[in-house]
XYZ file of C-alpha atoms in Angstrom:
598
model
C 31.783 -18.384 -17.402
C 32.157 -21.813 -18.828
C 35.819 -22.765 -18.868
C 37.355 -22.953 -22.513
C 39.993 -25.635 -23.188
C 41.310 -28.487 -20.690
C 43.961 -26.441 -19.759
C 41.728 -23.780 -18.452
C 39.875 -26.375 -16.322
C 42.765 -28.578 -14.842
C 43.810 -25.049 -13.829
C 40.886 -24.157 -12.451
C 41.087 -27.639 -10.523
C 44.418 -26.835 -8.912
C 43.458 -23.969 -7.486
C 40.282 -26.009 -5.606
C 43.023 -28.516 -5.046
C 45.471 -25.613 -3.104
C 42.315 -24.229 -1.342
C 41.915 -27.297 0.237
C 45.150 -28.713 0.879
C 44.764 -31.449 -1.435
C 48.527 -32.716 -3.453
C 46.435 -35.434 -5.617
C 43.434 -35.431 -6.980
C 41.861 -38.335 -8.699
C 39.112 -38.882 -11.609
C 37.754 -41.769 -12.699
C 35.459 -42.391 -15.187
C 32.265 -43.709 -12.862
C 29.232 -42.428 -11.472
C 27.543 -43.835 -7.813
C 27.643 -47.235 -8.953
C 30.461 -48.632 -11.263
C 28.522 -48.386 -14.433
C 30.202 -48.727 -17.232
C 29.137 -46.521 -19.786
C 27.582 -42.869 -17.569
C 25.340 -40.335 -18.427
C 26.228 -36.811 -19.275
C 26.357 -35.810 -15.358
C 29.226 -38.081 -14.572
C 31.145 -37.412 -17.261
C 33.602 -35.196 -15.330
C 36.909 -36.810 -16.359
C 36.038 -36.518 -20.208
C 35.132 -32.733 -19.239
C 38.475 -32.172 -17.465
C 40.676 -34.229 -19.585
C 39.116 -33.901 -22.856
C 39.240 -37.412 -23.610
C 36.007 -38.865 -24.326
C 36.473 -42.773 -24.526
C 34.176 -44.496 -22.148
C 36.825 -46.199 -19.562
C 39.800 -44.202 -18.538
C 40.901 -42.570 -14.642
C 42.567 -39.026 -14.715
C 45.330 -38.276 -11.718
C 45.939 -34.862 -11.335
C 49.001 -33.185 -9.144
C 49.986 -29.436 -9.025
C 52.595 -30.366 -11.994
C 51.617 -32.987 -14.021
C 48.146 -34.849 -15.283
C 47.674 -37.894 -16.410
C 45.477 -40.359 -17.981
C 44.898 -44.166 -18.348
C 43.065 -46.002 -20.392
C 43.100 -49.227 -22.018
C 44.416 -50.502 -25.600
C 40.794 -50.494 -26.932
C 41.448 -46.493 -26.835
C 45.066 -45.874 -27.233
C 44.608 -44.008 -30.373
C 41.590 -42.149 -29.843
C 43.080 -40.891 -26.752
C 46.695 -40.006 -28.718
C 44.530 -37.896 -30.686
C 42.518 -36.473 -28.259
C 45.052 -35.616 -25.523
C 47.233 -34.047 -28.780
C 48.494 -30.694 -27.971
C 47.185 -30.416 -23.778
C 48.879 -30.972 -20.813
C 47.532 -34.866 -20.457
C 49.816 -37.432 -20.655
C 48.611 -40.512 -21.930
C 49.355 -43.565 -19.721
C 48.957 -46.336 -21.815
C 47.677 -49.101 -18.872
C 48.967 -52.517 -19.306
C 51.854 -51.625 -21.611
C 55.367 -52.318 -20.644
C 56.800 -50.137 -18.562
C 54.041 -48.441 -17.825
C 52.661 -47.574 -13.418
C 48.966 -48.501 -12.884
C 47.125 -45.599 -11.302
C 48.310 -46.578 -7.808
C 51.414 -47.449 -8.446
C 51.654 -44.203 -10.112
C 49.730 -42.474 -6.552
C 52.061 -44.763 -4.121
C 55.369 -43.144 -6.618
C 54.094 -39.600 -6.514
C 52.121 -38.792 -3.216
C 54.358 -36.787 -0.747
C 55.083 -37.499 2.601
C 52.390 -36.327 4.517
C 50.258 -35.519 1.462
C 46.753 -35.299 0.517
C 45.111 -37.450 -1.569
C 41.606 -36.584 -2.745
C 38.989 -38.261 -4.865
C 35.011 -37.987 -4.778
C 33.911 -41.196 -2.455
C 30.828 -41.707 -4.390
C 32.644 -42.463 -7.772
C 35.214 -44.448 -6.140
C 34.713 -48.060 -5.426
C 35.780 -49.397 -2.106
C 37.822 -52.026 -2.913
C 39.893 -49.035 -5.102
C 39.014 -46.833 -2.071
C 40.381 -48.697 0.512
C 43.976 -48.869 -1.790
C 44.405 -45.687 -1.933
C 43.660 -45.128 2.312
C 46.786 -47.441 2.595
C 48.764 -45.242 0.340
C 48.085 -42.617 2.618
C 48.238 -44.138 5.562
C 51.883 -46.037 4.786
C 53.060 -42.313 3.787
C 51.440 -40.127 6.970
C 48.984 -38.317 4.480
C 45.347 -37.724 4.474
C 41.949 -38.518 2.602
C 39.550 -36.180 1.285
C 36.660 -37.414 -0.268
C 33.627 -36.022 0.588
C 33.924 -33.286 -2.239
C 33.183 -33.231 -5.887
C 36.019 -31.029 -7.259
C 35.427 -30.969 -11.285
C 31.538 -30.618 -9.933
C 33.044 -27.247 -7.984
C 34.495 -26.049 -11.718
C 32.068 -27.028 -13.797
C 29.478 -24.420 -14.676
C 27.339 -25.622 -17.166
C 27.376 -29.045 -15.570
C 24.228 -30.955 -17.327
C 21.553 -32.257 -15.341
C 21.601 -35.401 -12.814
C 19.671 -37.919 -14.548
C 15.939 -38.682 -13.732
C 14.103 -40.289 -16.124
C 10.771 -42.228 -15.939
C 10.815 -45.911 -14.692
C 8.620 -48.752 -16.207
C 7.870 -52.350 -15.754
C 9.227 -54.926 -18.007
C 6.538 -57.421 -18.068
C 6.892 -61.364 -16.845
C 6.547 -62.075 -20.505
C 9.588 -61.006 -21.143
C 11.423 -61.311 -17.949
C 10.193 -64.582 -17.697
C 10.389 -64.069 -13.654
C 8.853 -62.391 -11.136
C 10.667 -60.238 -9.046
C 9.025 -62.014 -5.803
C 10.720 -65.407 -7.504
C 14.289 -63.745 -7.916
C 13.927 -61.579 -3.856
C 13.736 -65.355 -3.019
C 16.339 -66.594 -4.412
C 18.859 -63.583 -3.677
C 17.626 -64.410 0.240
C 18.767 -67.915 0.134
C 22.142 -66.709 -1.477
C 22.693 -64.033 1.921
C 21.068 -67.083 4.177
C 23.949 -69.392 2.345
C 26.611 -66.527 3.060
C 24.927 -66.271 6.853
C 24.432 -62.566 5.570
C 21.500 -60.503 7.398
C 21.229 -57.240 4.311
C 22.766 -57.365 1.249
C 23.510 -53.799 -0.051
C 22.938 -53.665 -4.270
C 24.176 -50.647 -6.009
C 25.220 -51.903 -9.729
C 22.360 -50.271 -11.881
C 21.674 -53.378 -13.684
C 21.350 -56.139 -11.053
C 18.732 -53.995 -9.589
C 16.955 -53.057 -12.829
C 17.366 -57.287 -13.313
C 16.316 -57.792 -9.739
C 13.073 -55.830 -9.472
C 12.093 -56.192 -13.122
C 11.789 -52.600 -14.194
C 13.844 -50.324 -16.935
C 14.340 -46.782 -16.605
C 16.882 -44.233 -19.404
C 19.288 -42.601 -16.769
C 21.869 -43.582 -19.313
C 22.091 -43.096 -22.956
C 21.772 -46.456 -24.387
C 21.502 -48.658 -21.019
C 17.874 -48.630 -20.003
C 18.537 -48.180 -16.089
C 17.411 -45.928 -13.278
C 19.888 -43.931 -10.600
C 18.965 -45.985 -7.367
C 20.215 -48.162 -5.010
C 18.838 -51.270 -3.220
C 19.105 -53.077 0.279
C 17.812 -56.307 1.050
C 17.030 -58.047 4.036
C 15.679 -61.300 5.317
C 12.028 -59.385 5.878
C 12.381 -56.484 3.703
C 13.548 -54.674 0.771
C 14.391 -50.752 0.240
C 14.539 -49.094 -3.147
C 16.580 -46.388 -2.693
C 15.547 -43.996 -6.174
C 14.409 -40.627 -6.897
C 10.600 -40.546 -6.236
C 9.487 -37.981 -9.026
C 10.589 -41.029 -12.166
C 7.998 -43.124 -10.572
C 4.782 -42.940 -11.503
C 1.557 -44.628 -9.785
C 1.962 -48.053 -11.774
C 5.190 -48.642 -10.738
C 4.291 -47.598 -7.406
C 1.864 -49.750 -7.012
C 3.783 -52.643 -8.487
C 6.573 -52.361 -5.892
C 3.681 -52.232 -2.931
C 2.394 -55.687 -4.272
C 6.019 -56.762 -4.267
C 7.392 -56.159 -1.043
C 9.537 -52.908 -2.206
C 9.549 -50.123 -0.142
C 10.522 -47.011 -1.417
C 13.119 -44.009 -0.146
C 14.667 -40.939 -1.175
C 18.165 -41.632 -3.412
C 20.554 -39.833 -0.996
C 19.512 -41.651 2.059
C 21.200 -44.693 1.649
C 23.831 -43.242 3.271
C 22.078 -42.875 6.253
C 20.898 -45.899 5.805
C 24.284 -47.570 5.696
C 25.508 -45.810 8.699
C 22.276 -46.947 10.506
C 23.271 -50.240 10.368
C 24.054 -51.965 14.023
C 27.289 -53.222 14.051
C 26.422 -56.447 15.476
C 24.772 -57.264 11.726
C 26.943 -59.376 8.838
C 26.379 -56.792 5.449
C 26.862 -58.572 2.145
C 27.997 -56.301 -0.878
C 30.802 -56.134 -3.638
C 33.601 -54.007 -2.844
C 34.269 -53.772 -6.256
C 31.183 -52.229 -7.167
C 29.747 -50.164 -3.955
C 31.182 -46.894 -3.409
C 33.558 -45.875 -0.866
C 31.323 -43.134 0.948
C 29.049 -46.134 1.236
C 31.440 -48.778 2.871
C 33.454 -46.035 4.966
C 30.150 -45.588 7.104
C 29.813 -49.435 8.057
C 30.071 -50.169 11.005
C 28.853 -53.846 10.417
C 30.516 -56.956 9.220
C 31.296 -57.267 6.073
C 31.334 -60.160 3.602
C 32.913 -59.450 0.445
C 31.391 -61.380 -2.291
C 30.593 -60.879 -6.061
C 26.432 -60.320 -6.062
C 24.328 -63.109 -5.865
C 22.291 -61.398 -8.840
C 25.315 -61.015 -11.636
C 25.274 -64.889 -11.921
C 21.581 -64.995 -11.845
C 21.317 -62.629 -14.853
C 23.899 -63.871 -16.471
C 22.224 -67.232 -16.713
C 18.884 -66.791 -19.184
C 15.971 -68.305 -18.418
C 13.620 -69.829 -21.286
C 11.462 -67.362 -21.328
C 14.298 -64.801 -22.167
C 16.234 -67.421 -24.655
C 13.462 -67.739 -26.561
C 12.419 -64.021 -26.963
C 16.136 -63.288 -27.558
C 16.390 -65.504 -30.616
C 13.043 -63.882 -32.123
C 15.169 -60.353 -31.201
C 17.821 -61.447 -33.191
C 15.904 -61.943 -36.044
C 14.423 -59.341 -36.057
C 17.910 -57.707 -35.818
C 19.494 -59.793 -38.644
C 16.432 -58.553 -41.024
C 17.508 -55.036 -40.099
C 21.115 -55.511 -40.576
C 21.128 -57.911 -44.006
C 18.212 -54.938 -45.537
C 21.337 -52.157 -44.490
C 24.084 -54.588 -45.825
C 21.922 -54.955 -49.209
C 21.076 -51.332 -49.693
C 25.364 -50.391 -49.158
C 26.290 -52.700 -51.526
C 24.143 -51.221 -54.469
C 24.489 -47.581 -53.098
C 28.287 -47.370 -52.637
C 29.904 -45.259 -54.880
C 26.288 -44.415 -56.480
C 25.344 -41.449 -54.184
C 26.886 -39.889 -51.282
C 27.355 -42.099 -48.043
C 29.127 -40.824 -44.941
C 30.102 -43.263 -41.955
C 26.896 -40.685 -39.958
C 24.570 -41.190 -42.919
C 24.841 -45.228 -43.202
C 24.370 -45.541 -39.593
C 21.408 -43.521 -39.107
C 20.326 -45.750 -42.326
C 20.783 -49.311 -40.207
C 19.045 -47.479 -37.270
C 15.942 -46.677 -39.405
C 15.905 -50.324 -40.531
C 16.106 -51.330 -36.609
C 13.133 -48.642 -35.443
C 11.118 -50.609 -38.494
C 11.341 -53.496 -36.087
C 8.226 -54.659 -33.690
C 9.007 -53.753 -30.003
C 12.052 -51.879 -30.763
C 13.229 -49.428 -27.854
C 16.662 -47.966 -28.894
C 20.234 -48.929 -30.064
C 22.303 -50.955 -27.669
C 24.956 -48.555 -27.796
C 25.950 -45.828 -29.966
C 26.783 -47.253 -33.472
C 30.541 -47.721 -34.535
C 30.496 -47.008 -38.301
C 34.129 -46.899 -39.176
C 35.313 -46.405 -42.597
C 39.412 -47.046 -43.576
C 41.698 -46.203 -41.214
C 39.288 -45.157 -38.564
C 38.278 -48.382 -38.090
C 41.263 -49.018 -36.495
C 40.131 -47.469 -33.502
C 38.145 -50.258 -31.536
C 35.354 -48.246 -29.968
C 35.676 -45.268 -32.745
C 32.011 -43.352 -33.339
C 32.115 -41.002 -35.824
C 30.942 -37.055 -35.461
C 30.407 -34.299 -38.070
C 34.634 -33.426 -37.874
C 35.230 -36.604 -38.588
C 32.857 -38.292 -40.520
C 34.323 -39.520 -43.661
C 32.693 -40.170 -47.142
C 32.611 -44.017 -48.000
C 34.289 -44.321 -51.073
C 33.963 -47.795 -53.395
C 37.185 -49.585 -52.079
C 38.313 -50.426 -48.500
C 36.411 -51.801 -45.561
C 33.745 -50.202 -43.579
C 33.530 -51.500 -39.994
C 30.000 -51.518 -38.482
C 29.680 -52.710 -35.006
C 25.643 -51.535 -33.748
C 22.934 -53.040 -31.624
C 19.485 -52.884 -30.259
C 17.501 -53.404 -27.626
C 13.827 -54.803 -28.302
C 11.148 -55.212 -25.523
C 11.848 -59.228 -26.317
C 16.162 -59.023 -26.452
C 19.593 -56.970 -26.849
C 21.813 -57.523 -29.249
C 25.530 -56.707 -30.672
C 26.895 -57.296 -33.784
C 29.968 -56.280 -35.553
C 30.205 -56.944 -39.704
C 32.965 -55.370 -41.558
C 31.877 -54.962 -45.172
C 33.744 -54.970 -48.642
C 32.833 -51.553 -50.535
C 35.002 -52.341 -53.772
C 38.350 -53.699 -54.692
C 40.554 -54.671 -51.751
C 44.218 -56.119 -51.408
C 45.198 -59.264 -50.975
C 46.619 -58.786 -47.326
C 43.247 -57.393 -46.805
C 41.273 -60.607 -47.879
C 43.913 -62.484 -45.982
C 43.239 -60.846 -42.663
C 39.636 -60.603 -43.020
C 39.613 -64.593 -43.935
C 41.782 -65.347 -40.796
C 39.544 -63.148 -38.710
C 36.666 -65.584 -40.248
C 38.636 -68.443 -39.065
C 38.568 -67.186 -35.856
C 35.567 -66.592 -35.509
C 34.275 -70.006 -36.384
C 36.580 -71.942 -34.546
C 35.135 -70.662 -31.101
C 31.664 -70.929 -32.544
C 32.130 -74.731 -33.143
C 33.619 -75.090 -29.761
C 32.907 -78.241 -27.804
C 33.783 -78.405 -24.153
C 33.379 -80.314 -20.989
C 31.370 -78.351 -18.507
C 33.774 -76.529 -16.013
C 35.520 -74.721 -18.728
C 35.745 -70.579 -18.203
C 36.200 -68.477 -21.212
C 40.295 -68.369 -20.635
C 40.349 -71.702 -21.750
C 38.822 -71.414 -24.946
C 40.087 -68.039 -26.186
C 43.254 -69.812 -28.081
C 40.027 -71.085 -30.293
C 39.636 -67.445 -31.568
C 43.061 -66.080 -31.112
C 44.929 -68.668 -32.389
C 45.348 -68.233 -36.178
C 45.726 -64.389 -35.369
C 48.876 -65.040 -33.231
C 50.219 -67.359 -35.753
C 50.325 -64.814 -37.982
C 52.545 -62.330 -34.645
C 48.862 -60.169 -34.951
C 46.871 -59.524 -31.589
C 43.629 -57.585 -30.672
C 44.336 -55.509 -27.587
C 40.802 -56.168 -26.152
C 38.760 -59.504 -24.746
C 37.646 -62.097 -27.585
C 33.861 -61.310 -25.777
C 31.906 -60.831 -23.038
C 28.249 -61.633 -21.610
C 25.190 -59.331 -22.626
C 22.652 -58.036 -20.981
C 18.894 -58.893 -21.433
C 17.428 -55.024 -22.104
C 20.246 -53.659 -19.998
C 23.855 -53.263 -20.530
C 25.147 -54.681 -23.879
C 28.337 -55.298 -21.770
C 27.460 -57.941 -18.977
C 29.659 -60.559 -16.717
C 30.994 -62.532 -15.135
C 30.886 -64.790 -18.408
C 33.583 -63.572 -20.844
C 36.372 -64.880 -23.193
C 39.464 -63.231 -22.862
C 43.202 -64.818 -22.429
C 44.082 -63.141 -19.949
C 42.919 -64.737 -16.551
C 40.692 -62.017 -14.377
C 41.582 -60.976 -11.031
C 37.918 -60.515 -9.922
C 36.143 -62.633 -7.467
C 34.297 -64.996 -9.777
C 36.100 -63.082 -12.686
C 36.478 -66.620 -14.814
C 33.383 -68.446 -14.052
C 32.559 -71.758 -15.856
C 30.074 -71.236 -18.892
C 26.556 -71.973 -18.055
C 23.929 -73.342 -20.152
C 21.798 -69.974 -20.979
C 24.627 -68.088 -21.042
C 24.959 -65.607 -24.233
C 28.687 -64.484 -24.974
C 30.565 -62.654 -28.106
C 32.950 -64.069 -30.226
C 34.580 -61.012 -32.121
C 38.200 -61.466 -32.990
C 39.821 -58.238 -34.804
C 42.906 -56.797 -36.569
C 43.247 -53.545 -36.227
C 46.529 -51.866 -38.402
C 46.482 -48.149 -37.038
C 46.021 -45.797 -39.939
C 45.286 -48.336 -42.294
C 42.148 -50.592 -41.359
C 40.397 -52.448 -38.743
C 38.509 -55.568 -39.359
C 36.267 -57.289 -36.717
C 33.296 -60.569 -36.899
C 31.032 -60.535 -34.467
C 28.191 -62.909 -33.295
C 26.807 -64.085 -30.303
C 26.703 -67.505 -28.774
C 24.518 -69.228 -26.687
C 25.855 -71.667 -24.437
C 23.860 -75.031 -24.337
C 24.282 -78.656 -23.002
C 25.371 -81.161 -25.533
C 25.969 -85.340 -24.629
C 26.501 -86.129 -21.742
C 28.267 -89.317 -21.542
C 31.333 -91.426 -18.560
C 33.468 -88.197 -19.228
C 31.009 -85.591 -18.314
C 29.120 -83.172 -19.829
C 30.163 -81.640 -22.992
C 28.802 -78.305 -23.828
C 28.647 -76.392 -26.987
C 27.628 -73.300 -28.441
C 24.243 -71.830 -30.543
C 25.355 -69.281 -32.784
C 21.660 -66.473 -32.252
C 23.091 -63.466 -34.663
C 21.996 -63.874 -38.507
C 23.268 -61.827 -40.801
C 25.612 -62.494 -44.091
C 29.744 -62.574 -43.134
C 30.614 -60.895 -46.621
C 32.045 -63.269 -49.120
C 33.241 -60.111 -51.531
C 36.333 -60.230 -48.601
C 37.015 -64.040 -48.158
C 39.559 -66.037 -49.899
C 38.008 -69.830 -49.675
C 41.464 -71.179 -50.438
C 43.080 -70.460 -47.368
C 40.021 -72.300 -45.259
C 40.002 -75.440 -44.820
C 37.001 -77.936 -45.732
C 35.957 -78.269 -42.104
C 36.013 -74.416 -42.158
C 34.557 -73.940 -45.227
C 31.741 -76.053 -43.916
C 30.892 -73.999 -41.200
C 30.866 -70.955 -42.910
C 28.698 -72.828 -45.360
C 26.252 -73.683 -42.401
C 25.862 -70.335 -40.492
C 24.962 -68.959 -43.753
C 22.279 -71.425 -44.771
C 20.836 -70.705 -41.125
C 20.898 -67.792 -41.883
C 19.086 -67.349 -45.005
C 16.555 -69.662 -43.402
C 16.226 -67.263 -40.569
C 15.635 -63.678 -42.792
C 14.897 -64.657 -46.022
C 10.759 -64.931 -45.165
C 11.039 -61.375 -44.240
C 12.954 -59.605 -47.218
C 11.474 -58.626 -50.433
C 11.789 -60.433 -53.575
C 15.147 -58.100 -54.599
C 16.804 -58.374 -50.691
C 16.240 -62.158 -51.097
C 17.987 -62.708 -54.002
C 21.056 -61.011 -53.249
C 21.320 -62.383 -49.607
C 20.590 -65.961 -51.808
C 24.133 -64.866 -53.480
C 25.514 -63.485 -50.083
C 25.071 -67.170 -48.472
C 25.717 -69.111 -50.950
C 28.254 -72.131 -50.471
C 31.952 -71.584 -50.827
């Protein structure tokens, strides 16, 4: 019998909790390998806690349960923990224990503290075993608790796997096996274990669906000096991609043996992996050296090559035709016929699957209309999917992924009459936007150092975005890709605030968001190039690749400057030069009015 409401199933988790001895039990929101976003199977926190936001870790004792999660979710999860027995922990906010500090505060003497090792990474892992160790407790981790509840648990992902052709990888996998090997030989490494989904999908050149959205397959990968084992589910390969790994030196075993594998492994041997990212069940059953080092391969993708820059720019094209024909089809349909936030996404989407070598949306669409656009990752669902009226701001932040590039922009679009505040914020949020854009920089700089560009005119007016200005994406993988970012806030991760690289692609989307009134974000992406070079050093600066209108119904040109007003004036004569050959005669006209000079 399925279990009803959350607090029928923490319940039902306290009593496998007392069967086993266990004071603590912890949650997080992972599956084997640190992804990001997870597919229906992992989902066990969401299905315990009721919370559905994509990052968040639930702790669970016999007389309280709690959840974090970060400010891009505080009020979705106010709403959605309204009326159980979670209580929101509201992670970086004043005042408020991290998840281990909250363990390390809480765990008895002697107690118990138990968490599934697979969804666990070490580095987190091996925190918590000094918890328990400092207080006389125990582990347990070799059980999946909400897995022991959950009835009606979906299916463990297993999709087919294909090959994403040199022409649009624009390297072998052979070429990038070399140059992960001279990475280990640099580190004096003998196997490098790989378990982040999209370094190996990068890695061996292939794409599979394991999760919604992110165009991976479930596996794990070991490399050695000789050799190279692809740890995956045989049954999602087919012969091609058989073959394919044969000619490339990829030898394939069963998913669950890596284990094994790991434990296998003489102790005599120097192992190369990322705490942060391989699981605890994994690392516990070393018995080899360890070096601890971000993988060789998140740089590597992170870095496009010229084969990928310039199918990415066609992508975003493409893209920006899709989005300007959905931007000029709202503005004569508002307040004409019925429109729901639902309705005018599934509208951009049909523009998108209209595109050659389309595969699927980057990530489910946020189409936010009014105050629900104050929610940063909002989506909306048949309870709450309002009716756009012909006033306000609806925020639409989508993406796709094309054979030839992924992309991820956010427009927020004038339906009718708005205030003057809201002209003033959406102007500002302009601003910002442009400033980073125009950025010029000597090579060395990370993202911390240019954030002030975007959040600047924001905090002069005491507003803040409780998010990063941007982050990296992912070439047909995860829309959400590092180590390149831009956030103000300096990262605690090995290699967490690397210097921007030429090929790099980053967002720039600076936001207000006024809970229950409106949420306003500008999004494009940037691609980071070489400028002169000259006796100070290299300068760098950036290539804005998304092309679609920034709505001029919502700016107020008096409050930009002229240097401001000139590069607003720019993008959008790039960007009528971009879609206007692919429009209609009607389209092109009005995106001739949407770009015209201010």
């Amino acid at each position: 019998m399925e279990l009803a409401n959350v607090s029928d199933r923490i319940g039902a988790l306290r009593r496998e909790m007392r069967g086993r001895g266990i004071d603590m039990y912890i949650v997080p929101t992972s599956d084997f390998h640190e992804s990001e976003y997870v597919g229906d199977y992992f989902k066990a926190r969401s299905y315990l806690t009721g919370f559905s936001g994509s990052a968040g870790t639930a702790v669970i004792t016999q007389a309280e349960a709690g959840l974090w999660t970060d400010g891009r979710y505080f009020i979705q999860a106010q709403g959605e923990l309204s009326g159980s027995p979670v209580t929101l922990y509201r992670m970086g906010e004043e005042g408020v224990p991290t998840v281990k500090e909250y363990v390390e505060e809480n765990l008895c003497e002697g107690g118990c503290l138990g968490f599934d090792g697979r969804v666990v990474n070490a580095s987190d892992g091996e925190a918590y075993e000094k918890i328990v160790k400092d207080k006389q407790g125990k582990l347990a981790v070799l059980e999946d608790l909400v897995g022991a509840i959950w009835e009606e648990r979906p299916a463990f992902p297993k999709n087919p796997v294909f090959v994403l052709e040199e022409k649009y990888a624009g390297e072998s996998a052979q070429s990038k096996l070399r140059r992960v090997r001279e990475k280990m030989n640099e580190e004096q490494a003998d196997i490098h274990i790989l378990t982040s989904l999209y370094d190996i999908a990068w890695l061996f050149n292939v794409r599979g669906g394991d999760i919604a959205h992110v165009p991976v397959v479930m596996s794990f990968a070991v490399i050695t000096m000789e050799a190279c084992v692809w740890f995956v589910h045989s049954e999602v390969l087919n012969d091609e991609v058989c073959r394919y790994c044969e000619e490339n030196g990829i030898t394939i075993s069963e998913y669950e043996a890596v284990y094994g594998y790991a434990e296998s492994i003489p102790a005599k041997k120097r192992v190369l992996l990322n705490k942060r990212i391989v699981n605890y069940r994994i690392c516990s059953g070393l018995r080899a050296e360890l070096v601890q080092a971000p993988n060789p391969t998140e740089w590597m993708k992170a870095v496009k090559n010229e084969t990928e820059i310039a199918n990415i720019r066609r992508a975003h094209i493409k893209d920006g035709v899709a989005f300007t024909k959905f931007m000029y089809w709202l503005k004569n349909h508002i307040g004409k016929e019925t429109i729901t936030e639902i309705s005018a996404a599934d509208y951009l989407q049909e523009r998108r699957q209209e595109q050659e070598l389309f595969m699927d949306v980057s990530f489910d669409t946020i189409s936010a209309y009014g105050a629900n656009a104050a929610m940063m990752h909002y989506a909306p669902t048949p309870e709450t999917d309002a009716v756009l009226q012909p006033e306000g701001f609806l925020l639409v932040d989508s993406g796709g992924h094309y054979l030839d590039g992924s992309t991820d922009i956010t427009r927020t679009l004038a339906l009718g009459a708005l205030s003057h505040e809201q002209k003033h914020y959406f102007t500002t949020v302009c601003r910002s936007n442009l400033h980073l854009a125009a950025a010029k920089f000597l090579y060395g700089c990370r993202g911390t150092n240019l954030d002030i560009l975007a959040r600047g005119p924001l905090w002069e007016l005491g507003l803040d975005y409780k998010c990063g200005t941007g982050h990296g994406i992912g070439y047909v993988l995860n829309v959400h890709e590092g180590p390149n970012a831009f956030r103000w806030k300096q990262s605690t991760e090995p290699g967490g605030d690397c210097a921007l690289e030429e090929g790099m692609v980053t967002t720039d989307e600076p936001g207000v968001y006024l809970e229950g009134q409106y949420g306003i974000r500008t999004e494009n992406e940037l691609l980071c190039r070489k400028a002169q070079k000259n006796d100070y050093g290299q300068f760098m600066e950036f290539e804005i690749i998304t092309y679609a209108p920034i709505d001029l119904d919502a700016i107020l040109p008096e409050e930009m400057t002229e240097r401001e007003r000139g590069l607003l004036n720019g993008y959008h004569k790039m960007v009528y030069g971009k879609v206007s050959p692919y429009l209609n005669d009607g389209e092109r006209e009005w995106l001739r009015k949407y770009t015209r000079e201010i």
